[in-house]
């Protein structure tokens, strides 16, 4: 406020304002703070109402003074006319600025602690900020209208003094600390409310997690029990038997493939020749296609190998006649391979074994499909997977809530520390707060 007085002095030529150990719980302390703050704000409102009356009077006087200043006539013919014109311009500019300032300094209609603080925060700087750029206008106008400027200066100094007193009251350090503590108290209450609401929810979620974990354990136990039942053991034996029979089938097909491997080129050329003529019958063409593509089906389709041997015989004839052309070094090898296959007992070596293996395999598969243990285990495993996913989801949700709870507690602790650090210095008299 000293700076404003100095500015006004500089502008107008000479004025200012003045201003046992007990423990309380947080709740009591907050009530104490709120009560004292409310009392102080009531006093501020009462004080401000009186000061606003003074300010209104001074602002109206300032406005009228600005009007009178503007109405003052300066005789341009007396003395230096150029100089007097400059003073006249300064006079009008200053008058306009003072009228604008008087509007800014007019008090609010509603008088509350908040409106008082807002008014003081803008009014006090306005006196300096709005006039300082016009100090030359003041100085020039003062040269010819000394008494008018003097009256305006006294009026402004009085206004500055009253607003300064109001500002000191509105921004009293003790009241500022009380207001700060009151805000902290409200924030602590908010945090405590959030913690109070979240605590039971976490407890409820923990119980829900325990139920889900128990369900998952129950499903695991049921799976273990089913997996060791007589039906499950019987299914394992059948599955092992099925695996063995499928391996045998594969081995039979592999033997046939090994036998046919040296003749692959011959059979492919025979197939090409047969496609473009009538070297093979329809039946022989069908079996030849199976020998080249699906040997296992060829065994079933031609159990005794009669058609297969007929195909091999025709292939041998075509090699010998040159219809199937081979290098001389290959001919005898391919013919020997064909003769060996023609001499084979296809029924005993391939079909009988394959048929016996397939019959047993079909029986095992039928028995396995009649058992309900597989579907029961699948249902239990699906239930377990779903249960584990629910447990994981609930655990993640609970973890988030516990982190939020810890965050709220830490924030509450920080707010409490700030509140307690202000409480004793403000209330003095040995007052202290109980631990939170």
Short mmCIF file of C-alpha atoms in Angstrom, two decimals:
data_model
loop_
_atom_site.label_atom_id
_atom_site.label_comp_id
_atom_site.label_asym_id
_atom_site.label_seq_id
_atom_site.Cartn_x
_atom_site.Cartn_y
_atom_site.Cartn_z
CA UNK A 1 0.00 0.00 0.00
CA UNK A 2 3.08 2.24 0.44
CA UNK A 3 3.65 2.13 -3.32
CA UNK A 4 0.18 3.54 -4.00
CA UNK A 5 0.71 6.35 -1.54
CA UNK A 6 4.03 7.15 -3.18
CA UNK A 7 2.42 7.17 -6.64
CA UNK A 8 -0.40 9.43 -5.44
CA UNK A 9 2.10 11.72 -3.75
CA UNK A 10 4.11 11.86 -6.96
CA UNK A 11 0.99 12.63 -8.99
CA UNK A 12 -0.95 14.95 -6.68
CA UNK A 13 1.25 16.13 -3.91
CA UNK A 14 0.20 13.99 0.06
CA UNK A 15 -1.81 9.81 3.41
CA UNK A 16 -2.50 4.88 4.98
CA UNK A 17 -4.06 1.84 7.08
CA UNK A 18 -3.19 -0.23 10.09
CA UNK A 19 -3.80 -3.21 11.15
CA UNK A 20 -2.41 -23.05 27.00
CA UNK A 21 -1.93 -26.61 25.83
CA UNK A 22 -5.07 -28.42 24.63
CA UNK A 23 -5.50 -31.15 22.08
CA UNK A 24 -8.29 -31.23 19.50
CA UNK A 25 -9.39 -34.01 17.19
CA UNK A 26 -9.43 -33.39 13.45
CA UNK A 27 -13.21 -33.04 13.48
CA UNK A 28 -13.10 -30.56 16.39
CA UNK A 29 -10.22 -28.68 14.76
CA UNK A 30 -12.09 -28.35 11.46
CA UNK A 31 -15.18 -27.11 13.34
CA UNK A 32 -13.00 -24.64 15.24
CA UNK A 33 -11.46 -23.37 12.01
CA UNK A 34 -14.84 -23.12 10.25
CA UNK A 35 -16.39 -21.31 13.22
CA UNK A 36 -13.58 -18.77 13.47
CA UNK A 37 -13.44 -18.27 9.72
CA UNK A 38 -17.19 -17.71 9.60
CA UNK A 39 -16.90 -15.20 12.47
CA UNK A 40 -14.03 -13.38 10.77
CA UNK A 41 -15.91 -13.26 7.47
CA UNK A 42 -18.98 -11.85 9.22
CA UNK A 43 -16.76 -9.16 10.74
CA UNK A 44 -15.24 -8.54 7.30
CA UNK A 45 -18.70 -8.15 5.77
CA UNK A 46 -19.75 -5.73 8.55
CA UNK A 47 -16.50 -3.79 8.22
CA UNK A 48 -16.78 -3.76 4.42
CA UNK A 49 -20.38 -2.52 4.47
CA UNK A 50 -19.26 0.56 6.38
CA UNK A 51 -16.17 1.04 4.20
CA UNK A 52 -18.18 0.58 1.01
CA UNK A 53 -20.42 3.46 2.12
CA UNK A 54 -17.32 5.64 2.45
CA UNK A 55 -15.97 4.42 -0.88
CA UNK A 56 -19.28 5.11 -2.66
CA UNK A 57 -19.24 8.68 -1.30
CA UNK A 58 -15.62 9.21 -2.35
CA UNK A 59 -16.16 7.61 -5.80
CA UNK A 60 -19.18 9.86 -6.45
CA UNK A 61 -17.09 12.84 -5.34
CA UNK A 62 -14.29 11.71 -7.68
CA UNK A 63 -16.73 11.40 -10.57
CA UNK A 64 -18.16 14.87 -9.92
CA UNK A 65 -14.62 16.26 -9.54
CA UNK A 66 -13.74 14.76 -12.94
CA UNK A 67 -16.82 16.42 -14.47
CA UNK A 68 -15.93 19.78 -12.91
CA UNK A 69 -12.37 19.44 -14.15
CA UNK A 70 -13.61 18.90 -17.68
CA UNK A 71 -15.91 21.95 -17.46
CA UNK A 72 -13.11 24.31 -16.39
CA UNK A 73 -12.40 26.74 -19.19
CA UNK A 74 -8.83 27.63 -20.01
CA UNK A 75 -8.48 30.96 -21.83
CA UNK A 76 -6.31 30.14 -24.82
CA UNK A 77 -5.52 33.81 -25.46
CA UNK A 78 -3.86 34.36 -22.09
CA UNK A 79 -0.20 33.56 -22.40
CA UNK A 80 1.21 30.95 -24.78
CA UNK A 81 -1.72 29.64 -26.86
CA UNK A 82 0.11 26.47 -28.02
CA UNK A 83 1.00 25.56 -24.44
CA UNK A 84 -2.59 26.23 -23.26
CA UNK A 85 -3.96 23.98 -26.01
CA UNK A 86 -1.68 21.15 -24.79
CA UNK A 87 -2.93 21.68 -21.22
CA UNK A 88 -6.54 21.64 -22.45
CA UNK A 89 -5.96 18.28 -24.16
CA UNK A 90 -4.32 16.91 -21.00
CA UNK A 91 -7.25 18.24 -18.96
CA UNK A 92 -9.79 16.34 -21.12
CA UNK A 93 -7.73 13.12 -21.17
CA UNK A 94 -7.30 13.19 -17.40
CA UNK A 95 -10.98 13.93 -16.84
CA UNK A 96 -11.99 10.98 -19.04
CA UNK A 97 -9.54 8.64 -17.26
CA UNK A 98 -10.78 9.71 -13.81
CA UNK A 99 -14.40 9.04 -14.80
CA UNK A 100 -13.39 5.57 -15.98
CA UNK A 101 -11.49 4.98 -12.73
CA UNK A 102 -14.47 6.04 -10.63
CA UNK A 103 -16.58 3.36 -12.36
CA UNK A 104 -13.95 0.70 -11.63
CA UNK A 105 -13.77 1.70 -7.98
CA UNK A 106 -17.52 1.55 -7.39
CA UNK A 107 -18.23 -1.23 -4.80
CA UNK A 108 -20.27 -4.36 -5.62
CA UNK A 109 -23.95 -4.47 -4.68
CA UNK A 110 -23.66 -7.86 -2.94
CA UNK A 111 -21.35 -7.73 0.07
CA UNK A 112 -19.78 -11.12 0.84
CA UNK A 113 -16.30 -12.08 1.94
CA UNK A 114 -15.62 -13.32 -1.58
CA UNK A 115 -16.98 -10.19 -3.34
CA UNK A 116 -14.94 -8.00 -0.98
CA UNK A 117 -11.71 -9.86 -1.79
CA UNK A 118 -12.43 -9.73 -5.51
CA UNK A 119 -13.14 -5.98 -5.27
CA UNK A 120 -9.95 -5.23 -3.31
CA UNK A 121 -7.83 -7.36 -5.64
CA UNK A 122 -8.86 -5.24 -8.65
CA UNK A 123 -9.58 -1.84 -7.05
CA UNK A 124 -6.29 -1.17 -5.28
CA UNK A 125 -4.02 -1.81 -8.31
CA UNK A 126 -6.42 0.18 -10.54
CA UNK A 127 -5.64 3.44 -8.70
CA UNK A 128 -1.96 3.13 -9.58
CA UNK A 129 -2.20 1.30 -12.93
CA UNK A 130 -4.91 3.54 -14.42
CA UNK A 131 -3.29 6.84 -13.41
CA UNK A 132 0.43 6.23 -13.83
CA UNK A 133 0.33 6.39 -17.66
CA UNK A 134 -1.39 9.82 -17.30
CA UNK A 135 1.14 11.45 -14.93
CA UNK A 136 2.10 13.96 -17.64
CA UNK A 137 -1.56 14.95 -18.03
CA UNK A 138 -1.72 15.48 -14.24
CA UNK A 139 1.46 17.52 -14.24
CA UNK A 140 0.40 19.69 -17.19
CA UNK A 141 -3.16 20.22 -15.98
CA UNK A 142 -1.86 21.11 -12.52
CA UNK A 143 0.05 24.03 -13.99
CA UNK A 144 -3.17 25.86 -14.85
CA UNK A 145 -5.81 24.14 -12.67
CA UNK A 146 -3.90 23.73 -9.45
CA UNK A 147 -6.82 23.78 -6.97
CA UNK A 148 -8.92 21.35 -9.00
CA UNK A 149 -6.02 18.88 -9.24
CA UNK A 150 -5.30 19.30 -5.54
CA UNK A 151 -8.92 18.41 -4.65
CA UNK A 152 -8.85 15.37 -6.94
CA UNK A 153 -5.53 14.24 -5.44
CA UNK A 154 -6.86 14.51 -1.89
CA UNK A 155 -9.97 12.59 -2.94
CA UNK A 156 -7.87 9.80 -4.51
CA UNK A 157 -5.52 9.58 -1.53
CA UNK A 158 -8.51 9.23 0.76
CA UNK A 159 -9.97 6.54 -1.52
CA UNK A 160 -6.63 4.69 -1.59
CA UNK A 161 -6.45 4.86 2.20
CA UNK A 162 -9.97 3.42 2.71
CA UNK A 163 -9.43 0.67 0.08
CA UNK A 164 -6.05 -0.14 1.64
CA UNK A 165 -7.73 -0.59 5.04
CA UNK A 166 -10.33 -2.83 3.42
CA UNK A 167 -7.63 -4.78 1.56
CA UNK A 168 -5.67 -5.32 4.79
CA UNK A 169 -8.81 -6.64 6.48
CA UNK A 170 -9.85 -8.81 3.53
CA UNK A 171 -6.40 -10.35 3.09
CA UNK A 172 -5.47 -10.61 6.75
CA UNK A 173 -2.81 -13.37 6.96
CA UNK A 174 -4.64 -15.13 9.77
CA UNK A 175 -7.89 -15.18 7.79
CA UNK A 176 -6.01 -16.44 4.72
CA UNK A 177 -4.61 -19.31 6.78
CA UNK A 178 -8.05 -20.04 8.22
CA UNK A 179 -9.48 -20.10 4.71
CA UNK A 180 -6.67 -22.40 3.60
CA UNK A 181 -7.30 -24.72 6.56
CA UNK A 182 -11.03 -24.67 5.89
CA UNK A 183 -10.38 -25.76 2.29
CA UNK A 184 -7.99 -28.46 3.52
CA UNK A 185 -10.63 -29.65 5.99
CA UNK A 186 -13.18 -29.99 3.18
CA UNK A 187 -10.68 -31.91 1.03
CA UNK A 188 -9.85 -34.21 3.96
CA UNK A 189 -13.56 -34.86 4.43
CA UNK A 190 -13.89 -35.68 0.71
CA UNK A 191 -10.96 -38.09 0.88
CA UNK A 192 -12.31 -39.68 4.06
CA UNK A 193 -15.70 -40.13 2.37
CA UNK A 194 -14.12 -41.76 -0.68
CA UNK A 195 -12.01 -44.02 1.57
CA UNK A 196 -15.07 -44.89 3.63
CA UNK A 197 -17.01 -45.85 0.50
CA UNK A 198 -14.14 -47.80 -1.07
CA UNK A 199 -13.17 -49.79 2.05
CA UNK A 200 -16.37 -51.93 2.25
CA UNK A 201 -16.33 -52.36 -1.53
CA UNK A 202 -12.80 -53.80 -1.36
CA UNK A 203 -13.86 -56.15 1.45
CA UNK A 204 -16.83 -57.27 -0.66
CA UNK A 205 -14.59 -57.81 -3.70
CA UNK A 206 -12.18 -59.90 -1.61
CA UNK A 207 -15.04 -62.17 -0.56
CA UNK A 208 -16.16 -62.45 -4.18
CA UNK A 209 -12.58 -63.37 -5.16
CA UNK A 210 -12.48 -66.07 -2.46
CA UNK A 211 -15.74 -67.56 -3.84
CA UNK A 212 -14.33 -67.59 -7.39
CA UNK A 213 -11.07 -69.18 -6.19
CA UNK A 214 -13.04 -71.85 -4.31
CA UNK A 215 -15.07 -72.58 -7.47
CA UNK A 216 -11.87 -72.93 -9.50
CA UNK A 217 -10.36 -75.29 -6.91
CA UNK A 218 -13.59 -77.31 -6.92
CA UNK A 219 -13.41 -77.65 -10.72
CA UNK A 220 -9.74 -78.75 -10.49
CA UNK A 221 -10.67 -81.35 -7.88
CA UNK A 222 -13.55 -82.63 -10.04
CA UNK A 223 -11.21 -82.88 -13.06
CA UNK A 224 -8.64 -84.80 -10.99
CA UNK A 225 -11.33 -87.16 -9.72
CA UNK A 226 -12.70 -87.76 -13.23
CA UNK A 227 -9.22 -88.18 -14.68
CA UNK A 228 -8.50 -91.04 -12.22
CA UNK A 229 -11.88 -92.78 -12.57
CA UNK A 230 -12.23 -96.30 -14.03
CA UNK A 231 -13.92 -94.85 -17.12
CA UNK A 232 -11.06 -92.38 -17.67
CA UNK A 233 -8.45 -95.12 -17.29
CA UNK A 234 -10.44 -97.29 -19.75
CA UNK A 235 -10.52 -94.37 -22.20
CA UNK A 236 -6.75 -93.93 -21.91
CA UNK A 237 -6.24 -97.60 -22.75
CA UNK A 238 -8.55 -97.28 -25.77
CA UNK A 239 -6.78 -94.13 -26.94
CA UNK A 240 -3.42 -95.88 -26.63
CA UNK A 241 -4.80 -98.84 -28.63
CA UNK A 242 -6.25 -96.51 -31.29
CA UNK A 243 -2.88 -94.74 -31.60
CA UNK A 244 -1.12 -98.07 -32.02
CA UNK A 245 -3.61 -99.27 -34.69
CA UNK A 246 -3.31 -96.01 -36.62
CA UNK A 247 0.47 -96.43 -36.55
CA UNK A 248 0.06 -99.96 -37.93
CA UNK A 249 -2.17 -98.69 -40.73
CA UNK A 250 0.40 -96.06 -41.57
CA UNK A 251 3.14 -98.71 -41.57
CA UNK A 252 1.16 -100.93 -44.06
CA UNK A 253 0.64 -97.96 -46.37
CA UNK A 254 4.32 -97.06 -45.98
CA UNK A 255 5.32 -100.62 -47.04
CA UNK A 256 3.12 -100.38 -50.11
CA UNK A 257 4.55 -96.94 -50.92
CA UNK A 258 8.08 -98.31 -50.56
CA UNK A 259 7.20 -101.13 -52.96
CA UNK A 260 5.69 -98.68 -55.45
CA UNK A 261 8.42 -96.04 -55.14
CA UNK A 262 10.80 -97.56 -57.76
CA UNK A 263 7.86 -97.70 -60.22
CA UNK A 264 6.53 -94.17 -59.74
CA UNK A 265 7.98 -92.97 -63.09
CA UNK A 266 6.65 -96.03 -64.92
CA UNK A 267 3.15 -95.72 -63.38
CA UNK A 268 2.96 -92.00 -64.19
CA UNK A 269 3.92 -92.66 -67.82
CA UNK A 270 1.39 -95.49 -67.95
CA UNK A 271 -1.26 -93.10 -66.63
CA UNK A 272 -0.40 -90.60 -69.39
CA UNK A 273 -0.60 -93.29 -72.07
CA UNK A 274 -3.92 -94.60 -70.65
CA UNK A 275 -5.44 -91.10 -70.61
CA UNK A 276 -4.95 -90.75 -74.36
CA UNK A 277 -5.99 -94.28 -75.36
CA UNK A 278 -7.61 -97.54 -74.37
CA UNK A 279 -4.52 -99.32 -73.05
CA UNK A 280 -6.28 -99.76 -69.67
CA UNK A 281 -9.86 -100.57 -68.80
CA UNK A 282 -11.99 -98.13 -66.81
CA UNK A 283 -11.48 -100.24 -63.68
CA UNK A 284 -7.72 -100.37 -64.21
CA UNK A 285 -7.59 -96.58 -64.66
CA UNK A 286 -9.45 -96.15 -61.34
CA UNK A 287 -7.05 -98.42 -59.45
CA UNK A 288 -3.99 -96.82 -61.11
CA UNK A 289 -5.19 -93.37 -59.98
CA UNK A 290 -5.54 -94.72 -56.42
CA UNK A 291 -2.05 -96.28 -56.51
CA UNK A 292 -0.60 -92.90 -57.48
CA UNK A 293 -2.72 -90.76 -55.13
CA UNK A 294 -4.25 -92.84 -52.32
CA UNK A 295 -2.46 -96.19 -51.87
CA UNK A 296 -4.52 -96.97 -48.74
CA UNK A 297 -7.74 -96.77 -50.78
CA UNK A 298 -6.20 -98.95 -53.50
CA UNK A 299 -5.70 -101.73 -50.90
CA UNK A 300 -9.38 -101.57 -49.93
CA UNK A 301 -10.61 -101.24 -53.52
CA UNK A 302 -8.49 -104.15 -54.85
CA UNK A 303 -8.11 -106.52 -51.85
CA UNK A 304 -6.41 -109.42 -53.72
CA UNK A 305 -4.41 -107.15 -55.99
CA UNK A 306 -5.85 -108.73 -59.14
CA UNK A 307 -6.44 -105.43 -60.96
CA UNK A 308 -3.19 -104.04 -59.59
CA UNK A 309 -1.24 -107.02 -60.94
CA UNK A 310 -2.98 -106.64 -64.32
CA UNK A 311 -1.82 -103.01 -64.41
CA UNK A 312 1.76 -104.06 -63.53
CA UNK A 313 1.68 -106.74 -66.30
CA UNK A 314 0.53 -104.18 -68.91
CA UNK A 315 3.23 -101.80 -67.72
CA UNK A 316 5.86 -104.54 -68.21
CA UNK A 317 4.55 -105.25 -71.71
CA UNK A 318 4.69 -101.54 -72.61
CA UNK A 319 8.27 -101.27 -71.34
CA UNK A 320 9.29 -104.26 -73.41
CA UNK A 321 7.44 -102.96 -76.49
CA UNK A 322 8.82 -99.48 -76.07
CA UNK A 323 5.42 -97.82 -75.48
CA UNK A 324 6.87 -96.70 -72.18
CA UNK A 325 10.34 -95.54 -73.07
CA UNK A 326 13.13 -95.98 -70.51
CA UNK A 327 16.88 -95.92 -70.70
CA UNK A 328 18.46 -99.33 -71.21
CA UNK A 329 20.05 -99.11 -67.78
CA UNK A 330 16.60 -98.61 -66.20
CA UNK A 331 14.54 -101.16 -68.12
CA UNK A 332 15.70 -104.30 -66.37
CA UNK A 333 15.49 -102.73 -62.91
CA UNK A 334 11.92 -101.58 -63.51
CA UNK A 335 10.91 -104.94 -65.00
CA UNK A 336 12.38 -106.81 -62.01
CA UNK A 337 10.42 -104.52 -59.64
CA UNK A 338 7.21 -105.16 -61.60
CA UNK A 339 7.73 -108.95 -61.55
CA UNK A 340 8.37 -108.86 -57.78
CA UNK A 341 5.10 -106.96 -57.20
CA UNK A 342 3.16 -109.29 -59.55
CA UNK A 343 4.43 -112.23 -57.45
CA UNK A 344 3.36 -110.63 -54.14
CA UNK A 345 0.39 -111.91 -52.17
CA UNK A 346 -1.45 -108.55 -51.90
CA UNK A 347 -4.30 -110.04 -49.87
CA UNK A 348 -2.01 -111.41 -47.12
CA UNK A 349 0.63 -108.70 -47.16
CA UNK A 350 -1.61 -105.64 -47.42
CA UNK A 351 -5.40 -106.10 -47.48
CA UNK A 352 -5.78 -108.75 -44.76
CA UNK A 353 -3.56 -106.82 -42.35
CA UNK A 354 -5.20 -103.50 -43.26
CA UNK A 355 -8.72 -104.93 -42.96
CA UNK A 356 -7.98 -106.58 -39.60
CA UNK A 357 -6.35 -103.38 -38.32
CA UNK A 358 -9.26 -101.20 -39.56
CA UNK A 359 -11.89 -103.51 -38.01
CA UNK A 360 -10.18 -103.35 -34.62
CA UNK A 361 -9.64 -99.61 -34.97
CA UNK A 362 -13.35 -99.04 -35.73
CA UNK A 363 -14.34 -101.12 -32.69
CA UNK A 364 -11.99 -99.15 -30.41
CA UNK A 365 -13.25 -95.83 -31.76
CA UNK A 366 -16.84 -96.95 -31.24
CA UNK A 367 -16.14 -97.94 -27.65
CA UNK A 368 -14.30 -94.64 -27.00
CA UNK A 369 -17.16 -92.56 -28.44
CA UNK A 370 -19.67 -94.40 -26.24
CA UNK A 371 -17.85 -93.20 -23.10
CA UNK A 372 -19.14 -89.90 -21.63
CA UNK A 373 -15.94 -89.22 -19.72
CA UNK A 374 -14.44 -87.12 -22.55
CA UNK A 375 -17.38 -84.73 -22.79
CA UNK A 376 -17.57 -84.54 -18.99
CA UNK A 377 -13.88 -83.68 -18.76
CA UNK A 378 -14.21 -81.10 -21.55
CA UNK A 379 -17.12 -79.44 -19.73
CA UNK A 380 -15.16 -79.36 -16.46
CA UNK A 381 -12.06 -78.01 -18.20
CA UNK A 382 -14.15 -75.27 -19.86
CA UNK A 383 -15.62 -74.43 -16.47
CA UNK A 384 -12.12 -74.32 -14.94
CA UNK A 385 -10.82 -72.06 -17.73
CA UNK A 386 -13.79 -69.72 -17.30
CA UNK A 387 -13.30 -69.77 -13.51
CA UNK A 388 -9.59 -68.94 -13.80
CA UNK A 389 -10.37 -66.05 -16.17
CA UNK A 390 -12.97 -64.74 -13.67
CA UNK A 391 -10.43 -65.04 -10.83
CA UNK A 392 -7.82 -63.13 -12.87
CA UNK A 393 -10.31 -60.41 -13.79
CA UNK A 394 -11.49 -60.03 -10.21
CA UNK A 395 -7.90 -59.98 -8.94
CA UNK A 396 -7.02 -57.21 -11.43
CA UNK A 397 -10.11 -55.22 -10.38
CA UNK A 398 -9.28 -55.68 -6.71
CA UNK A 399 -5.66 -54.65 -7.31
CA UNK A 400 -6.84 -51.41 -8.98
CA UNK A 401 -9.17 -50.66 -6.07
CA UNK A 402 -6.46 -51.32 -3.49
CA UNK A 403 -4.07 -49.00 -5.37
CA UNK A 404 -6.78 -46.32 -5.44
CA UNK A 405 -7.38 -46.87 -1.71
CA UNK A 406 -3.65 -46.49 -0.95
CA UNK A 407 -3.52 -43.35 -3.13
CA UNK A 408 -6.47 -41.82 -1.29
CA UNK A 409 -4.91 -42.63 2.09
CA UNK A 410 -1.61 -41.05 1.05
CA UNK A 411 -3.42 -37.92 -0.19
CA UNK A 412 -5.46 -37.77 3.01
CA UNK A 413 -2.27 -38.07 5.07
CA UNK A 414 -0.62 -35.27 3.08
CA UNK A 415 -3.66 -33.00 3.52
CA UNK A 416 -3.75 -33.80 7.24
CA UNK A 417 -0.06 -32.92 7.55
CA UNK A 418 -0.68 -29.58 5.83
CA UNK A 419 -3.67 -28.89 8.08
CA UNK A 420 -1.81 -29.71 11.31
CA UNK A 421 1.22 -27.63 10.26
CA UNK A 422 -1.07 -24.58 10.06
CA UNK A 423 -3.32 -25.29 13.03
CA UNK A 424 -1.02 -24.70 16.03
CA UNK A 425 0.66 -21.53 14.70
CA UNK A 426 -2.72 -20.01 13.83
CA UNK A 427 -4.54 -20.85 17.06
CA UNK A 428 -1.49 -20.53 19.34
CA UNK A 429 -2.01 -20.78 23.08
CA UNK A 430 -0.42 -24.20 23.17
CA UNK A 431 -3.22 -25.77 21.12
CA UNK A 432 -2.26 -28.95 19.33
CA UNK A 433 -4.11 -31.53 17.28
CA UNK A 434 -4.45 -35.17 18.16
CA UNK A 435 -2.88 -37.64 15.77
CA UNK A 436 -5.03 -38.33 12.69
#
